[in-house]
Amino acid sequence: HGFNDYSKSFERLAQHLVTETQATVYAYDQRGFGANPQPGIWPGSQELINNLRHIAAQLRERYPDLPLTVIGESMGGAVLLIAASETPGIKADQLILKAPAVWGAQSMPFYQRLSLYTMNLIAPEMSFTGRGLSSLGIRPTDDPEVSRDLSRDPLVIKATRVSSLAGLTEIMGRAQTLTTSPPQRTLLLYGLRDKIIPQQPVCDWLTNLNSVASIPLRTDVVIYKEGWHMLTRQLSARETLEDIARWIQNIPQTHLLNPFQAQEVVCKVK
């Protein structure tokens, strides 16, 4: 799941996969989020990565005869990218990256990097809220019911510490600059109306990945022209839900792009 979110974010997708593919679905709150102790305290990037590998290994052991698909959304996508791409990898058959958070400091304006670095030095425990962002058009979904649920849910973190923002930026940058890609078959989903993870860092990530890949990437990509950040919790979520279910079942889809085609689309349309 994404930053400040928790496992409930997969509820609609889980219901769809159970109905359409008879899947067994597990979702968990990452350490430092949801119902875990000390929510809002950044647990460390490597802790999140190690936890994901451990849980994937447990599920592989519990269901040895079933294919295992691991899905990461936003920050969870960054965690999954690193867990799968770096040694020792992750025990999974295929991966799905929903709007992965690949927005490291290297893709941020200088003033933004400097402000975060300075604040993390002098006031790491200071907290900020997201009030006012929606008036600027920076919101994760166009579904008003989802937005209301997020604002009322006590397990969704509303005030973010500077130290957590610094930790998030570190893990996003680590994912963005990977020089290897996951060996598993992978599906990447991204919406061009995403203001949480904007196009420029995604363009930078795809450009870097395509330039350093020594072998063709085993990645299918779907770019949604009207897609928001929460692709399975937006008004047009049905399309994304169906794309995921079909891909998991290896049903041919004519609108899938390869990473080079995706780079052209994301880098061109800004």
PDB file of C-alpha atoms in Angstrom:
ATOM      1  CA  HIS A   1       0.000   0.000   0.000  1.00  0.00           C
ATOM      2  CA  GLY A   2       0.962   3.627  -0.326  1.00  0.00           C
ATOM      3  CA  PHE A   3       2.455   6.149   2.082  1.00  0.00           C
ATOM      4  CA  ASN A   4       0.141   6.965   5.035  1.00  0.00           C
ATOM      5  CA  ASP A   5      -2.377   4.406   3.711  1.00  0.00           C
ATOM      6  CA  TYR A   6      -2.954   0.819   4.871  1.00  0.00           C
ATOM      7  CA  SER A   7      -4.223  -2.583   3.748  1.00  0.00           C
ATOM      8  CA  LYS A   8      -7.846  -1.466   3.286  1.00  0.00           C
ATOM      9  CA  SER A   9      -6.702   0.216   0.081  1.00  0.00           C
ATOM     10  CA  PHE A  10      -6.804  -3.223  -1.589  1.00  0.00           C
ATOM     11  CA  GLU A  11     -10.392  -4.033  -0.577  1.00  0.00           C
ATOM     12  CA  ARG A  12     -12.028  -3.326  -3.945  1.00  0.00           C
ATOM     13  CA  LEU A  13      -9.261  -5.011  -5.935  1.00  0.00           C
ATOM     14  CA  ALA A  14      -9.359  -8.051  -3.658  1.00  0.00           C
ATOM     15  CA  GLN A  15     -13.118  -8.416  -4.090  1.00  0.00           C
ATOM     16  CA  HIS A  16     -12.741  -8.239  -7.878  1.00  0.00           C
ATOM     17  CA  LEU A  17      -9.919 -10.798  -8.013  1.00  0.00           C
ATOM     18  CA  VAL A  18     -11.753 -13.234  -5.755  1.00  0.00           C
ATOM     19  CA  THR A  19     -14.863 -12.973  -7.936  1.00  0.00           C
ATOM     20  CA  GLU A  20     -13.172 -13.023 -11.349  1.00  0.00           C
ATOM     21  CA  THR A  21     -10.161 -15.291 -10.783  1.00  0.00           C
ATOM     22  CA  GLN A  22     -10.985 -17.202  -7.562  1.00  0.00           C
ATOM     23  CA  ALA A  23      -7.767 -15.800  -6.131  1.00  0.00           C
ATOM     24  CA  THR A  24      -6.694 -16.044  -2.512  1.00  0.00           C
ATOM     25  CA  VAL A  25      -5.768 -12.484  -1.514  1.00  0.00           C
ATOM     26  CA  TYR A  26      -3.711 -11.234   1.419  1.00  0.00           C
ATOM     27  CA  ALA A  27      -3.019  -7.592   2.304  1.00  0.00           C
ATOM     28  CA  TYR A  28      -1.029  -6.338   5.266  1.00  0.00           C
ATOM     29  CA  ASP A  29      -0.258  -3.027   6.951  1.00  0.00           C
ATOM     30  CA  GLN A  30       3.367  -2.108   6.394  1.00  0.00           C
ATOM     31  CA  ARG A  31       5.358  -1.403   9.521  1.00  0.00           C
ATOM     32  CA  GLY A  32       4.730   2.149  10.736  1.00  0.00           C
ATOM     33  CA  PHE A  33       1.298   2.338   9.077  1.00  0.00           C
ATOM     34  CA  GLY A  34      -2.305   1.278   9.658  1.00  0.00           C
ATOM     35  CA  ALA A  35      -2.962  -0.711  12.827  1.00  0.00           C
ATOM     36  CA  ASN A  36       0.716  -1.345  13.573  1.00  0.00           C
ATOM     37  CA  PRO A  37       2.390   0.081  16.698  1.00  0.00           C
ATOM     38  CA  GLN A  38       3.768   3.629  16.341  1.00  0.00           C
ATOM     39  CA  PRO A  39       1.940   4.622  13.163  1.00  0.00           C
ATOM     40  CA  GLY A  40       3.562   7.597  11.497  1.00  0.00           C
ATOM     41  CA  ILE A  41       7.081   6.699  12.676  1.00  0.00           C
ATOM     42  CA  TRP A  42       9.258   5.820   9.688  1.00  0.00           C
ATOM     43  CA  PRO A  43      10.551   2.271  10.248  1.00  0.00           C
ATOM     44  CA  GLY A  44      13.443   2.431   7.777  1.00  0.00           C
ATOM     45  CA  SER A  45      13.471   1.496   4.111  1.00  0.00           C
ATOM     46  CA  GLN A  46      15.281  -1.803   4.553  1.00  0.00           C
ATOM     47  CA  GLU A  47      12.825  -2.880   7.227  1.00  0.00           C
ATOM     48  CA  LEU A  48       9.924  -2.437   4.788  1.00  0.00           C
ATOM     49  CA  ILE A  49      11.790  -4.358   2.072  1.00  0.00           C
ATOM     50  CA  ASN A  50      12.759  -7.209   4.401  1.00  0.00           C
ATOM     51  CA  ASN A  51       9.187  -7.473   5.721  1.00  0.00           C
ATOM     52  CA  LEU A  52       7.824  -7.844   2.185  1.00  0.00           C
ATOM     53  CA  ARG A  53      10.337 -10.550   1.308  1.00  0.00           C
ATOM     54  CA  HIS A  54       9.523 -12.406   4.518  1.00  0.00           C
ATOM     55  CA  ILE A  55       5.752 -12.304   3.958  1.00  0.00           C
ATOM     56  CA  ALA A  56       6.119 -13.385   0.317  1.00  0.00           C
ATOM     57  CA  ALA A  57       8.272 -16.318   1.443  1.00  0.00           C
ATOM     58  CA  GLN A  58       5.638 -17.304   4.029  1.00  0.00           C
ATOM     59  CA  LEU A  59       2.877 -17.262   1.403  1.00  0.00           C
ATOM     60  CA  ARG A  60       5.011 -19.263  -1.017  1.00  0.00           C
ATOM     61  CA  GLU A  61       5.518 -21.870   1.703  1.00  0.00           C
ATOM     62  CA  ARG A  62       1.833 -21.913   2.631  1.00  0.00           C
ATOM     63  CA  TYR A  63       0.619 -22.239  -0.978  1.00  0.00           C
ATOM     64  CA  PRO A  64       3.397 -24.101  -2.839  1.00  0.00           C
ATOM     65  CA  ASP A  65       1.123 -25.122  -5.731  1.00  0.00           C
ATOM     66  CA  LEU A  66      -0.356 -21.676  -6.460  1.00  0.00           C
ATOM     67  CA  PRO A  67       1.274 -18.915  -8.527  1.00  0.00           C
ATOM     68  CA  LEU A  68       2.111 -15.909  -6.348  1.00  0.00           C
ATOM     69  CA  THR A  69       1.457 -12.380  -7.621  1.00  0.00           C
ATOM     70  CA  VAL A  70       2.690  -9.474  -5.473  1.00  0.00           C
ATOM     71  CA  ILE A  71       1.038  -6.084  -5.974  1.00  0.00           C
ATOM     72  CA  GLY A  72       2.585  -2.814  -4.818  1.00  0.00           C
ATOM     73  CA  GLU A  73       0.828   0.558  -4.932  1.00  0.00           C
ATOM     74  CA  SER A  74       2.670   3.896  -4.815  1.00  0.00           C
ATOM     75  CA  MET A  75       5.236   3.628  -1.962  1.00  0.00           C
ATOM     76  CA  GLY A  76       4.436  -0.087  -1.878  1.00  0.00           C
ATOM     77  CA  GLY A  77       5.453  -0.189  -5.538  1.00  0.00           C
ATOM     78  CA  ALA A  78       8.840   1.277  -4.675  1.00  0.00           C
ATOM     79  CA  VAL A  79       9.270  -1.284  -1.889  1.00  0.00           C
ATOM     80  CA  LEU A  80       8.347  -4.087  -4.283  1.00  0.00           C
ATOM     81  CA  LEU A  81      10.653  -2.833  -7.042  1.00  0.00           C
ATOM     82  CA  ILE A  82      13.654  -2.846  -4.734  1.00  0.00           C
ATOM     83  CA  ALA A  83      12.754  -6.147  -3.058  1.00  0.00           C
ATOM     84  CA  ALA A  84      12.473  -7.871  -6.440  1.00  0.00           C
ATOM     85  CA  SER A  85      15.377  -6.190  -8.247  1.00  0.00           C
ATOM     86  CA  GLU A  86      18.081  -6.322  -5.591  1.00  0.00           C
ATOM     87  CA  THR A  87      19.668  -9.501  -4.207  1.00  0.00           C
ATOM     88  CA  PRO A  88      18.283 -11.790  -2.775  1.00  0.00           C
ATOM     89  CA  GLY A  89      15.109 -10.903  -4.691  1.00  0.00           C
ATOM     90  CA  ILE A  90      11.579 -11.919  -3.786  1.00  0.00           C
ATOM     91  CA  LYS A  91       9.835 -15.300  -3.974  1.00  0.00           C
ATOM     92  CA  ALA A  92       7.058 -14.441  -6.440  1.00  0.00           C
ATOM     93  CA  ASP A  93       5.966 -15.504  -9.917  1.00  0.00           C
ATOM     94  CA  GLN A  94       4.781 -12.125 -11.128  1.00  0.00           C
ATOM     95  CA  LEU A  95       4.556  -8.527  -9.981  1.00  0.00           C
ATOM     96  CA  ILE A  96       2.104  -5.663 -10.433  1.00  0.00           C
ATOM     97  CA  LEU A  97       3.207  -2.060  -9.887  1.00  0.00           C
ATOM     98  CA  LYS A  98       0.319   0.380  -9.487  1.00  0.00           C
ATOM     99  CA  ALA A  99       1.526   3.971  -9.865  1.00  0.00           C
ATOM    100  CA  PRO A 100       4.877   3.111  -8.239  1.00  0.00           C
ATOM    101  CA  ALA A 101       6.485   5.901  -6.201  1.00  0.00           C
ATOM    102  CA  VAL A 102       9.644   6.520  -8.242  1.00  0.00           C
ATOM    103  CA  TRP A 103      10.152  10.180  -7.339  1.00  0.00           C
ATOM    104  CA  GLY A 104      13.571  10.520  -5.755  1.00  0.00           C
ATOM    105  CA  ALA A 105      15.335  13.734  -4.783  1.00  0.00           C
ATOM    106  CA  GLN A 106      17.218  13.708  -8.094  1.00  0.00           C
ATOM    107  CA  SER A 107      13.937  14.479  -9.904  1.00  0.00           C
ATOM    108  CA  MET A 108      12.854  17.187  -7.455  1.00  0.00           C
ATOM    109  CA  PRO A 109      13.531  20.925  -7.867  1.00  0.00           C
ATOM    110  CA  PHE A 110      16.611  22.163  -5.999  1.00  0.00           C
ATOM    111  CA  TYR A 111      14.570  24.232  -3.555  1.00  0.00           C
ATOM    112  CA  GLN A 112      12.450  21.206  -2.669  1.00  0.00           C
ATOM    113  CA  ARG A 113      15.509  19.025  -2.015  1.00  0.00           C
ATOM    114  CA  LEU A 114      17.162  21.744   0.061  1.00  0.00           C
ATOM    115  CA  SER A 115      14.024  22.411   2.120  1.00  0.00           C
ATOM    116  CA  LEU A 116      13.540  18.740   2.942  1.00  0.00           C
ATOM    117  CA  TYR A 117      17.210  18.252   3.799  1.00  0.00           C
ATOM    118  CA  THR A 118      17.263  21.329   6.060  1.00  0.00           C
ATOM    119  CA  MET A 119      13.994  20.530   7.826  1.00  0.00           C
ATOM    120  CA  ASN A 120      15.091  16.948   8.437  1.00  0.00           C
ATOM    121  CA  LEU A 121      18.254  18.274  10.102  1.00  0.00           C
ATOM    122  CA  ILE A 122      16.657  20.854  12.358  1.00  0.00           C
ATOM    123  CA  ALA A 123      13.097  19.596  12.944  1.00  0.00           C
ATOM    124  CA  PRO A 124      12.670  15.948  11.920  1.00  0.00           C
ATOM    125  CA  GLU A 125       9.656  15.456  14.226  1.00  0.00           C
ATOM    126  CA  MET A 126       7.697  18.416  12.839  1.00  0.00           C
ATOM    127  CA  SER A 127       4.472  17.321  11.140  1.00  0.00           C
ATOM    128  CA  PHE A 128       2.614  18.593   8.102  1.00  0.00           C
ATOM    129  CA  THR A 129      -0.913  17.912   6.871  1.00  0.00           C
ATOM    130  CA  GLY A 130      -2.166  17.785   3.288  1.00  0.00           C
ATOM    131  CA  ARG A 131      -4.750  20.518   3.801  1.00  0.00           C
ATOM    132  CA  GLY A 132      -4.898  22.845   0.833  1.00  0.00           C
ATOM    133  CA  LEU A 133      -3.492  20.378  -1.685  1.00  0.00           C
ATOM    134  CA  SER A 134      -6.922  19.477  -3.064  1.00  0.00           C
ATOM    135  CA  SER A 135      -7.549  23.138  -3.920  1.00  0.00           C
ATOM    136  CA  LEU A 136      -4.428  22.959  -6.086  1.00  0.00           C
ATOM    137  CA  GLY A 137      -5.751  19.906  -7.888  1.00  0.00           C
ATOM    138  CA  ILE A 138      -3.372  17.575  -6.050  1.00  0.00           C
ATOM    139  CA  ARG A 139      -5.604  14.707  -4.989  1.00  0.00           C
ATOM    140  CA  PRO A 140      -5.202  10.960  -5.398  1.00  0.00           C
ATOM    141  CA  THR A 141      -8.651  10.177  -6.839  1.00  0.00           C
ATOM    142  CA  ASP A 142     -11.650  11.747  -8.562  1.00  0.00           C
ATOM    143  CA  ASP A 143     -14.087   9.625  -6.561  1.00  0.00           C
ATOM    144  CA  PRO A 144     -15.648  11.845  -3.850  1.00  0.00           C
ATOM    145  CA  GLU A 145     -16.801   8.832  -1.825  1.00  0.00           C
ATOM    146  CA  VAL A 146     -13.235   7.484  -1.638  1.00  0.00           C
ATOM    147  CA  SER A 147     -11.956  10.943  -0.687  1.00  0.00           C
ATOM    148  CA  ARG A 148     -14.474  11.186   2.155  1.00  0.00           C
ATOM    149  CA  ASP A 149     -13.567   7.714   3.381  1.00  0.00           C
ATOM    150  CA  LEU A 150      -9.867   8.581   3.421  1.00  0.00           C
ATOM    151  CA  SER A 151     -10.490  11.777   5.387  1.00  0.00           C
ATOM    152  CA  ARG A 152     -12.612   9.995   8.003  1.00  0.00           C
ATOM    153  CA  ASP A 153     -10.666   6.768   8.401  1.00  0.00           C
ATOM    154  CA  PRO A 154      -8.650   6.942  11.658  1.00  0.00           C
ATOM    155  CA  LEU A 155      -6.080   4.452  10.305  1.00  0.00           C
ATOM    156  CA  VAL A 156      -5.146   6.736   7.405  1.00  0.00           C
ATOM    157  CA  ILE A 157      -2.344   8.999   8.656  1.00  0.00           C
ATOM    158  CA  LYS A 158      -3.271  12.682   8.284  1.00  0.00           C
ATOM    159  CA  ALA A 159      -0.164  14.448   9.671  1.00  0.00           C
ATOM    160  CA  THR A 160       3.242  13.463   8.296  1.00  0.00           C
ATOM    161  CA  ARG A 161       6.557  13.899  10.080  1.00  0.00           C
ATOM    162  CA  VAL A 162       9.483  15.461   8.238  1.00  0.00           C
ATOM    163  CA  SER A 163      11.585  12.396   9.052  1.00  0.00           C
ATOM    164  CA  SER A 164       8.989  10.185   7.355  1.00  0.00           C
ATOM    165  CA  LEU A 165       9.021  12.396   4.250  1.00  0.00           C
ATOM    166  CA  ALA A 166      12.803  12.095   4.173  1.00  0.00           C
ATOM    167  CA  GLY A 167      12.557   8.307   4.483  1.00  0.00           C
ATOM    168  CA  LEU A 168       9.933   8.170   1.736  1.00  0.00           C
ATOM    169  CA  THR A 169      12.109  10.289  -0.559  1.00  0.00           C
ATOM    170  CA  GLU A 170      15.077   8.000   0.079  1.00  0.00           C
ATOM    171  CA  ILE A 171      13.206   4.819  -0.824  1.00  0.00           C
ATOM    172  CA  MET A 172      11.607   6.463  -3.880  1.00  0.00           C
ATOM    173  CA  GLY A 173      15.035   7.568  -5.091  1.00  0.00           C
ATOM    174  CA  ARG A 174      16.455   4.117  -4.524  1.00  0.00           C
ATOM    175  CA  ALA A 175      13.680   2.629  -6.662  1.00  0.00           C
ATOM    176  CA  GLN A 176      14.009   5.291  -9.345  1.00  0.00           C
ATOM    177  CA  THR A 177      17.725   4.703  -9.904  1.00  0.00           C
ATOM    178  CA  LEU A 178      17.797   0.902  -9.938  1.00  0.00           C
ATOM    179  CA  THR A 179      20.226  -0.449 -12.527  1.00  0.00           C
ATOM    180  CA  THR A 180      18.545  -3.852 -12.614  1.00  0.00           C
ATOM    181  CA  SER A 181      14.916  -4.827 -13.154  1.00  0.00           C
ATOM    182  CA  PRO A 182      12.817  -7.602 -11.621  1.00  0.00           C
ATOM    183  CA  PRO A 183      13.328 -10.981 -13.304  1.00  0.00           C
ATOM    184  CA  GLN A 184       9.634 -11.767 -12.904  1.00  0.00           C
ATOM    185  CA  ARG A 185       6.907 -11.038 -15.415  1.00  0.00           C
ATOM    186  CA  THR A 186       5.700  -7.567 -14.419  1.00  0.00           C
ATOM    187  CA  LEU A 187       2.708  -5.309 -15.065  1.00  0.00           C
ATOM    188  CA  LEU A 188       3.122  -1.539 -14.682  1.00  0.00           C
ATOM    189  CA  LEU A 189       0.029   0.682 -14.408  1.00  0.00           C
ATOM    190  CA  TYR A 190       0.173   4.491 -14.526  1.00  0.00           C
ATOM    191  CA  GLY A 191      -2.344   7.300 -15.078  1.00  0.00           C
ATOM    192  CA  LEU A 192      -1.511  10.539 -16.841  1.00  0.00           C
ATOM    193  CA  ARG A 193      -3.663  12.537 -14.394  1.00  0.00           C
ATOM    194  CA  ASP A 194      -1.528  11.339 -11.457  1.00  0.00           C
ATOM    195  CA  LYS A 195      -0.444  14.397  -9.466  1.00  0.00           C
ATOM    196  CA  ILE A 196       0.935  12.425  -6.524  1.00  0.00           C
ATOM    197  CA  ILE A 197       3.680  10.805  -8.620  1.00  0.00           C
ATOM    198  CA  PRO A 198       3.900  13.197 -11.599  1.00  0.00           C
ATOM    199  CA  GLN A 199       5.062  12.316 -15.095  1.00  0.00           C
ATOM    200  CA  GLN A 200       8.595  13.726 -15.016  1.00  0.00           C
ATOM    201  CA  PRO A 201       9.995  11.328 -12.385  1.00  0.00           C
ATOM    202  CA  VAL A 202       8.195   8.410 -14.065  1.00  0.00           C
ATOM    203  CA  CYS A 203       9.720   9.519 -17.379  1.00  0.00           C
ATOM    204  CA  ASP A 204      13.160   9.692 -15.728  1.00  0.00           C
ATOM    205  CA  TRP A 205      12.706   6.230 -14.240  1.00  0.00           C
ATOM    206  CA  LEU A 206      11.600   4.586 -17.481  1.00  0.00           C
ATOM    207  CA  THR A 207      14.397   6.312 -19.417  1.00  0.00           C
ATOM    208  CA  ASN A 208      16.996   5.097 -16.919  1.00  0.00           C
ATOM    209  CA  LEU A 209      15.571   1.570 -16.824  1.00  0.00           C
ATOM    210  CA  ASN A 210      15.452   1.259 -20.608  1.00  0.00           C
ATOM    211  CA  SER A 211      19.002   2.577 -20.991  1.00  0.00           C
ATOM    212  CA  VAL A 212      20.640   0.219 -18.482  1.00  0.00           C
ATOM    213  CA  ALA A 213      18.680  -2.963 -19.197  1.00  0.00           C
ATOM    214  CA  SER A 214      21.053  -5.619 -20.541  1.00  0.00           C
ATOM    215  CA  ILE A 215      18.160  -7.911 -21.535  1.00  0.00           C
ATOM    216  CA  PRO A 216      14.624  -7.086 -22.703  1.00  0.00           C
ATOM    217  CA  LEU A 217      12.449  -6.175 -19.725  1.00  0.00           C
ATOM    218  CA  ARG A 218       9.668  -8.643 -18.934  1.00  0.00           C
ATOM    219  CA  THR A 219       7.295  -5.743 -18.349  1.00  0.00           C
ATOM    220  CA  ASP A 220       3.855  -4.981 -19.769  1.00  0.00           C
ATOM    221  CA  VAL A 221       2.607  -1.421 -19.326  1.00  0.00           C
ATOM    222  CA  VAL A 222      -0.834   0.154 -19.364  1.00  0.00           C
ATOM    223  CA  ILE A 223      -1.024   3.953 -19.503  1.00  0.00           C
ATOM    224  CA  TYR A 224      -4.425   5.439 -18.656  1.00  0.00           C
ATOM    225  CA  LYS A 225      -4.993   8.842 -20.255  1.00  0.00           C
ATOM    226  CA  GLU A 226      -7.589   9.742 -17.612  1.00  0.00           C
ATOM    227  CA  GLY A 227      -6.079   7.690 -14.787  1.00  0.00           C
ATOM    228  CA  TRP A 228      -5.530   9.135 -11.298  1.00  0.00           C
ATOM    229  CA  HIS A 229      -3.057   7.952  -8.666  1.00  0.00           C
ATOM    230  CA  MET A 230      -5.478   5.533  -7.017  1.00  0.00           C
ATOM    231  CA  LEU A 231      -6.202   3.581 -10.176  1.00  0.00           C
ATOM    232  CA  THR A 232      -8.418   1.002  -8.448  1.00  0.00           C
ATOM    233  CA  ARG A 233     -10.207   3.619  -6.310  1.00  0.00           C
ATOM    234  CA  GLN A 234     -11.272   6.140  -8.941  1.00  0.00           C
ATOM    235  CA  LEU A 235     -14.544   6.596 -10.830  1.00  0.00           C
ATOM    236  CA  SER A 236     -13.241   4.592 -13.800  1.00  0.00           C
ATOM    237  CA  ALA A 237     -11.668   1.883 -11.619  1.00  0.00           C
ATOM    238  CA  ARG A 238     -13.523  -0.911 -13.397  1.00  0.00           C
ATOM    239  CA  GLU A 239     -11.182  -0.688 -16.390  1.00  0.00           C
ATOM    240  CA  THR A 240      -8.088  -1.080 -14.216  1.00  0.00           C
ATOM    241  CA  LEU A 241      -9.616  -3.917 -12.216  1.00  0.00           C
ATOM    242  CA  GLU A 242     -10.413  -5.823 -15.393  1.00  0.00           C
ATOM    243  CA  ASP A 243      -6.952  -5.196 -16.851  1.00  0.00           C
ATOM    244  CA  ILE A 244      -5.327  -6.628 -13.715  1.00  0.00           C
ATOM    245  CA  ALA A 245      -7.554  -9.709 -13.654  1.00  0.00           C
ATOM    246  CA  ARG A 246      -6.954 -10.423 -17.361  1.00  0.00           C
ATOM    247  CA  TRP A 247      -3.198  -9.985 -17.036  1.00  0.00           C
ATOM    248  CA  ILE A 248      -3.005 -12.340 -14.059  1.00  0.00           C
ATOM    249  CA  GLN A 249      -4.863 -14.942 -16.116  1.00  0.00           C
ATOM    250  CA  ASN A 250      -2.633 -14.388 -19.177  1.00  0.00           C
ATOM    251  CA  ILE A 251      -5.572 -13.253 -21.308  1.00  0.00           C
ATOM    252  CA  PRO A 252      -4.226 -11.329 -24.361  1.00  0.00           C
ATOM    253  CA  GLN A 253      -4.751  -7.552 -24.264  1.00  0.00           C
ATOM    254  CA  THR A 254      -4.086  -5.385 -27.305  1.00  0.00           C
ATOM    255  CA  HIS A 255      -3.453  -2.159 -25.362  1.00  0.00           C
ATOM    256  CA  LEU A 256      -0.391  -3.392 -23.474  1.00  0.00           C
ATOM    257  CA  LEU A 257       2.778  -1.390 -24.166  1.00  0.00           C
ATOM    258  CA  ASN A 258       6.416  -2.356 -23.776  1.00  0.00           C
ATOM    259  CA  PRO A 259       8.678  -0.139 -21.597  1.00  0.00           C
ATOM    260  CA  PHE A 260      10.066   1.762 -24.610  1.00  0.00           C
ATOM    261  CA  GLN A 261       6.580   2.586 -25.876  1.00  0.00           C
ATOM    262  CA  ALA A 262       5.557   3.599 -22.368  1.00  0.00           C
ATOM    263  CA  GLN A 263       8.589   5.889 -22.128  1.00  0.00           C
ATOM    264  CA  GLU A 264       7.548   7.645 -25.333  1.00  0.00           C
ATOM    265  CA  VAL A 265       4.017   8.217 -24.050  1.00  0.00           C
ATOM    266  CA  VAL A 266       4.913   9.374 -20.538  1.00  0.00           C
ATOM    267  CA  CYS A 267       7.847  11.561 -21.591  1.00  0.00           C
ATOM    268  CA  LYS A 268       5.948  13.161 -24.474  1.00  0.00           C
ATOM    269  CA  VAL A 269       2.652  13.990 -22.762  1.00  0.00           C
ATOM    270  CA  LYS A 270       3.310  16.456 -19.940  1.00  0.00           C
TER     271      LYS A 270
END
